[in-house]
PDB file of C-alpha atoms in Angstrom:
ATOM      1  CA  MET A   8       9.107  53.371   7.704  1.00 51.00           C
ATOM      2  CA  HIS A   9      10.740  52.483   4.396  1.00 48.00           C
ATOM      3  CA  LEU A  10      13.745  50.954   6.193  1.00 45.00           C
ATOM      4  CA  LEU A  11      11.449  48.784   8.315  1.00 41.00           C
ATOM      5  CA  SER A  12       9.716  47.313   5.251  1.00 47.00           C
ATOM      6  CA  ILE A  13      13.120  46.532   3.670  1.00 42.00           C
ATOM      7  CA  ILE A  14      14.238  44.736   6.851  1.00 39.00           C
ATOM      8  CA  ILE A  15      11.004  42.736   6.963  1.00 42.00           C
ATOM      9  CA  SER A  16      11.375  41.777   3.286  1.00 45.00           C
ATOM     10  CA  LEU A  17      14.976  40.655   3.792  1.00 38.00           C
ATOM     11  CA  ALA A  18      14.033  38.647   6.874  1.00 39.00           C
ATOM     12  CA  SER A  19      11.233  36.837   5.026  1.00 41.00           C
ATOM     13  CA  ILE A  20      13.564  36.008   2.114  1.00 39.00           C
ATOM     14  CA  LEU A  21      16.121  34.584   4.554  1.00 36.00           C
ATOM     15  CA  LEU A  22      13.457  32.554   6.351  1.00 33.00           C
ATOM     16  CA  ILE A  23      12.080  31.103   3.095  1.00 34.00           C
ATOM     17  CA  ASN A  24      15.573  30.145   1.903  1.00 36.00           C
ATOM     18  CA  CYS A  25      16.433  28.523   5.243  1.00 36.00           C
ATOM     19  CA  VAL A  26      13.247  26.443   5.298  1.00 32.00           C
ATOM     20  CA  ALA A  27      13.754  25.359   1.677  1.00 35.00           C
ATOM     21  CA  ALA A  28      17.283  24.188   2.529  1.00 36.00           C
ATOM     22  CA  LEU A  29      16.172  21.915   5.389  1.00 33.00           C
ATOM     23  CA  PRO A  30      16.773  18.221   4.639  1.00 33.00           C
ATOM     24  CA  THR A  31      13.788  15.964   4.307  1.00 32.00           C
ATOM     25  CA  ASN A  32      13.713  12.483   5.711  1.00 30.00           C
ATOM     26  CA  SER A  33      11.275  10.238   3.873  1.00 28.00           C
ATOM     27  CA  THR A  34      12.073   7.366   6.248  1.00 29.00           C
ATOM     28  CA  LEU A  35      10.697   9.308   9.192  1.00 29.00           C
ATOM     29  CA  VAL A  36       7.610  10.277   7.245  1.00 29.00           C
ATOM     30  CA  SER A  37       6.904   6.703   6.148  1.00 33.00           C
ATOM     31  CA  ARG A  38       7.404   5.326   9.679  1.00 43.00           C
ATOM     32  CA  ALA A  39       4.917   7.848  11.063  1.00 50.00           C
ATOM     33  CA  THR A  40       2.132   6.896   8.648  1.00 67.00           C
ATOM     34  CA  ALA A  41       0.259   3.599   8.663  1.00 69.00           C
ATOM     35  CA  LYS A  42       0.151   1.678   5.412  1.00 81.00           C
ATOM     36  CA  GLN A  43      -3.164   1.670   3.599  1.00 86.00           C
ATOM     37  CA  THR A  44      -5.610  -1.195   3.991  1.00 91.00           C
ATOM     38  CA  GLN A  45      -5.435  -3.601   1.041  1.00 92.00           C
ATOM     39  CA  CYS A  46      -7.704  -6.439  -0.074  1.00 92.00           C
ATOM     40  CA  PHE A  47      -6.834  -9.972  -1.134  1.00 89.00           C
ATOM     41  CA  LYS A  48      -7.896 -10.739  -4.688  1.00 88.00           C
ATOM     42  CA  GLU A  49      -7.446 -14.506  -4.384  1.00 87.00           C
ATOM     43  CA  GLY A  50      -7.828 -17.164  -1.734  1.00 86.00           C
ATOM     44  CA  ALA A  51     -10.410 -18.972   0.288  1.00 90.00           C
ATOM     45  CA  VAL A  52     -13.435 -17.027   1.457  1.00 92.00           C
ATOM     46  CA  PHE A  53     -15.140 -16.656   4.811  1.00 94.00           C
ATOM     47  CA  PRO A  54     -18.534 -15.252   5.810  1.00 95.00           C
ATOM     48  CA  ARG A  55     -18.534 -11.492   6.197  1.00 94.00           C
ATOM     49  CA  GLN A  56     -20.640 -11.855   9.351  1.00 94.00           C
ATOM     50  CA  ASP A  57     -17.810 -13.779  11.082  1.00 95.00           C
ATOM     51  CA  LEU A  58     -15.458 -10.820  10.718  1.00 95.00           C
ATOM     52  CA  GLU A  59     -18.199  -8.398  11.781  1.00 94.00           C
ATOM     53  CA  ALA A  60     -18.971 -10.469  14.889  1.00 95.00           C
ATOM     54  CA  TYR A  61     -15.284 -10.738  15.857  1.00 94.00           C
ATOM     55  CA  ALA A  62     -14.725  -6.985  15.472  1.00 94.00           C
ATOM     56  CA  LYS A  63     -17.856  -6.235  17.512  1.00 94.00           C
ATOM     57  CA  GLN A  64     -16.771  -8.631  20.274  1.00 92.00           C
ATOM     58  CA  LEU A  65     -13.319  -7.031  20.504  1.00 91.00           C
ATOM     59  CA  GLU A  66     -14.834  -3.544  20.425  1.00 90.00           C
ATOM     60  CA  THR A  67     -17.498  -4.040  23.070  1.00 89.00           C
ATOM     61  CA  VAL A  68     -16.677  -6.922  25.396  1.00 81.00           C
ATOM     62  CA  GLU A  69     -12.880  -6.868  25.603  1.00 78.00           C
ATOM     63  CA  PHE A  70     -12.025  -3.325  24.396  1.00 84.00           C
ATOM     64  CA  ASP A  71      -9.301  -2.510  26.972  1.00 86.00           C
ATOM     65  CA  LYS A  72      -7.637  -5.920  27.075  1.00 87.00           C
ATOM     66  CA  LEU A  73      -3.983  -5.664  26.009  1.00 89.00           C
ATOM     67  CA  LEU A  74      -2.524  -8.078  23.516  1.00 88.00           C
ATOM     68  CA  PHE A  75       1.263  -8.517  23.881  1.00 90.00           C
ATOM     69  CA  ILE A  76       3.219  -9.195  20.659  1.00 90.00           C
ATOM     70  CA  PRO A  77       6.942  -9.966  21.044  1.00 90.00           C
ATOM     71  CA  HIS A  78       9.374  -8.482  18.524  1.00 88.00           C
ATOM     72  CA  GLY A  79       9.534 -10.288  15.190  1.00 86.00           C
ATOM     73  CA  ARG A  80       6.559 -12.505  16.072  1.00 86.00           C
ATOM     74  CA  PHE A  81       2.872 -12.789  15.335  1.00 84.00           C
ATOM     75  CA  ILE A  82      -0.212 -13.944  17.158  1.00 85.00           C
ATOM     76  CA  ASN A  83      -3.537 -15.015  15.772  1.00 86.00           C
ATOM     77  CA  GLY A  84      -7.117 -15.422  16.813  1.00 88.00           C
ATOM     78  CA  VAL A  85      -9.971 -17.365  15.238  1.00 91.00           C
ATOM     79  CA  HIS A  86     -13.668 -16.586  15.232  1.00 91.00           C
ATOM     80  CA  ASN A  87     -15.798 -19.203  13.457  1.00 94.00           C
ATOM     81  CA  ARG A  88     -14.346 -19.283   9.925  1.00 95.00           C
ATOM     82  CA  VAL A  89     -12.167 -16.160   9.993  1.00 95.00           C
ATOM     83  CA  LYS A  90      -8.575 -15.975  11.200  1.00 93.00           C
ATOM     84  CA  VAL A  91      -6.976 -12.700  12.306  1.00 93.00           C
ATOM     85  CA  CYS A  92      -3.200 -12.412  12.603  1.00 91.00           C
ATOM     86  CA  ALA A  93      -1.285  -9.535  14.173  1.00 91.00           C
ATOM     87  CA  TYR A  94       2.413  -9.103  13.331  1.00 91.00           C
ATOM     88  CA  ASN A  95       5.060  -7.155  15.185  1.00 89.00           C
ATOM     89  CA  THR A  96       7.606  -6.657  12.418  1.00 84.00           C
ATOM     90  CA  PHE A  97      10.140  -4.826  14.580  1.00 87.00           C
ATOM     91  CA  ASP A  98      13.319  -6.803  15.276  1.00 84.00           C
ATOM     92  CA  LYS A  99      14.098  -5.481  18.753  1.00 89.00           C
ATOM     93  CA  GLU A 100      10.946  -3.840  20.075  1.00 90.00           C
ATOM     94  CA  ASN A 101       8.057  -5.590  21.795  1.00 92.00           C
ATOM     95  CA  THR A 102       4.657  -4.033  21.434  1.00 91.00           C
ATOM     96  CA  SER A 103       1.106  -4.431  22.624  1.00 91.00           C
ATOM     97  CA  VAL A 104      -2.259  -3.379  21.279  1.00 91.00           C
ATOM     98  CA  MET A 105      -5.638  -3.032  22.890  1.00 91.00           C
ATOM     99  CA  ASN A 106      -8.422  -5.150  21.472  1.00 91.00           C
ATOM    100  CA  GLY A 107     -10.130  -1.899  20.516  1.00 92.00           C
ATOM    101  CA  VAL A 108      -7.231  -1.166  18.144  1.00 92.00           C
ATOM    102  CA  VAL A 109      -7.570  -4.655  16.664  1.00 93.00           C
ATOM    103  CA  ALA A 110     -11.294  -3.986  16.183  1.00 94.00           C
ATOM    104  CA  THR A 111     -10.459  -0.735  14.345  1.00 94.00           C
ATOM    105  CA  ALA A 112      -8.160  -2.631  11.957  1.00 94.00           C
ATOM    106  CA  LEU A 113     -10.851  -5.264  11.364  1.00 95.00           C
ATOM    107  CA  TYR A 114     -13.520  -2.649  10.636  1.00 95.00           C
ATOM    108  CA  LYS A 115     -11.213  -0.959   8.101  1.00 94.00           C
ATOM    109  CA  ILE A 116     -10.619  -4.283   6.352  1.00 94.00           C
ATOM    110  CA  LEU A 117     -14.339  -5.054   6.518  1.00 94.00           C
ATOM    111  CA  ASP A 118     -15.310  -1.668   5.041  1.00 93.00           C
ATOM    112  CA  LYS A 119     -12.785  -1.819   2.219  1.00 92.00           C
ATOM    113  CA  CYS A 120     -12.659  -5.521   1.352  1.00 92.00           C
ATOM    114  CA  CYS A 121     -16.002  -7.094   2.276  1.00 90.00           C
ATOM    115  CA  LYS A 122     -18.881  -5.647   0.298  1.00 84.00           C
ATOM    116  CA  PRO A 123     -22.082  -5.212   2.319  1.00 84.00           C
ATOM    117  CA  ASP A 124     -24.213  -6.879  -0.362  1.00 86.00           C
ATOM    118  CA  GLU A 125     -21.993  -9.982  -0.544  1.00 86.00           C
ATOM    119  CA  PHE A 126     -22.102 -12.841   1.936  1.00 91.00           C
ATOM    120  CA  LEU A 127     -18.497 -14.006   1.443  1.00 92.00           C
ATOM    121  CA  CYS A 128     -15.204 -12.142   1.807  1.00 92.00           C
ATOM    122  CA  LYS A 129     -11.564 -12.885   0.939  1.00 89.00           C
ATOM    123  CA  GLY A 130     -10.211 -10.536   3.598  1.00 91.00           C
ATOM    124  CA  GLY A 131      -7.302  -8.151   3.538  1.00 93.00           C
ATOM    125  CA  TYR A 132      -4.586  -6.496   5.566  1.00 92.00           C
ATOM    126  CA  GLY A 133      -3.739  -3.176   7.162  1.00 90.00           C
ATOM    127  CA  GLN A 134      -1.806  -1.459   9.940  1.00 91.00           C
ATOM    128  CA  GLU A 135      -2.632   0.220  13.219  1.00 91.00           C
ATOM    129  CA  SER A 136      -0.447   1.782  15.865  1.00 88.00           C
ATOM    130  CA  GLY A 137       0.475  -0.289  18.897  1.00 84.00           C
ATOM    131  CA  GLN A 138       2.300   0.749  22.046  1.00 84.00           C
ATOM    132  CA  PRO A 139       4.779   2.454  22.139  1.00 78.00           C
ATOM    133  CA  LYS A 140       3.767   3.909  18.739  1.00 80.00           C
ATOM    134  CA  LEU A 141       4.949   0.862  16.774  1.00 85.00           C
ATOM    135  CA  PHE A 142       2.861  -0.225  13.829  1.00 88.00           C
ATOM    136  CA  VAL A 143       1.283  -3.666  13.910  1.00 91.00           C
ATOM    137  CA  ASP A 144       0.288  -5.442  10.683  1.00 92.00           C
ATOM    138  CA  PHE A 145      -3.148  -7.101  10.715  1.00 92.00           C
ATOM    139  CA  VAL A 146      -4.297  -9.823   8.304  1.00 93.00           C
ATOM    140  CA  THR A 147      -7.720 -11.435   7.932  1.00 93.00           C
ATOM    141  CA  ARG A 148      -8.000 -14.783   6.138  1.00 92.00           C
ATOM    142  CA  SER A 149     -10.112 -17.892   6.012  1.00 93.00           C
ATOM    143  CA  ILE A 150      -9.170 -20.429   8.706  1.00 93.00           C
ATOM    144  CA  THR A 151      -8.004 -22.733   5.891  1.00 92.00           C
ATOM    145  CA  GLU A 152      -5.178 -20.353   4.907  1.00 89.00           C
ATOM    146  CA  THR A 153      -2.014 -19.073   6.500  1.00 84.00           C
ATOM    147  CA  CYS A 154      -1.541 -15.433   7.435  1.00 78.00           C
ATOM    148  CA  ASN A 155       1.597 -14.347   5.622  1.00 73.00           C
ATOM    149  CA  LYS A 156       3.239 -11.041   6.495  1.00 65.00           C
ATOM    150  CA  PRO A 157       1.498  -8.560   4.207  1.00 66.00           C
ATOM    151  CA  PHE A 158       4.007  -5.720   3.909  1.00 60.00           C
ATOM    152  CA  ASP A 159       7.350  -7.513   3.350  1.00 54.00           C
TER     153      ASP A 159
END
């Protein structure tokens, strides 16, 4: 019995030392996690209700529609006075996202950047996962402004 407990103790020490010696790869970790939604502090404003209406339309009417985004390119859509841009920042990989994923990104920006008690919003940017598991950057702005890549 005493020999068995010694063997188990030695095995656990070996296992702990082996796991501690494994290399970590922060690049893999950062690629697997979407960047946090951020808000613009400056710029032209748009009505909060325009972003809400666009997100609701994408979520309910056209949820399954796929949006193709070629590598290194962006596409945009306009709803009243809000512009939404989606960027595929990968150099060699095309991607696509369902409108439901776009709606999720818009709701996150809406929740974080457009206060419910305020009529106007400056917008923001965030990321969601496209297909095949490539992150797409989303930007919301007034139609009078350009959508610059947010995470460069």
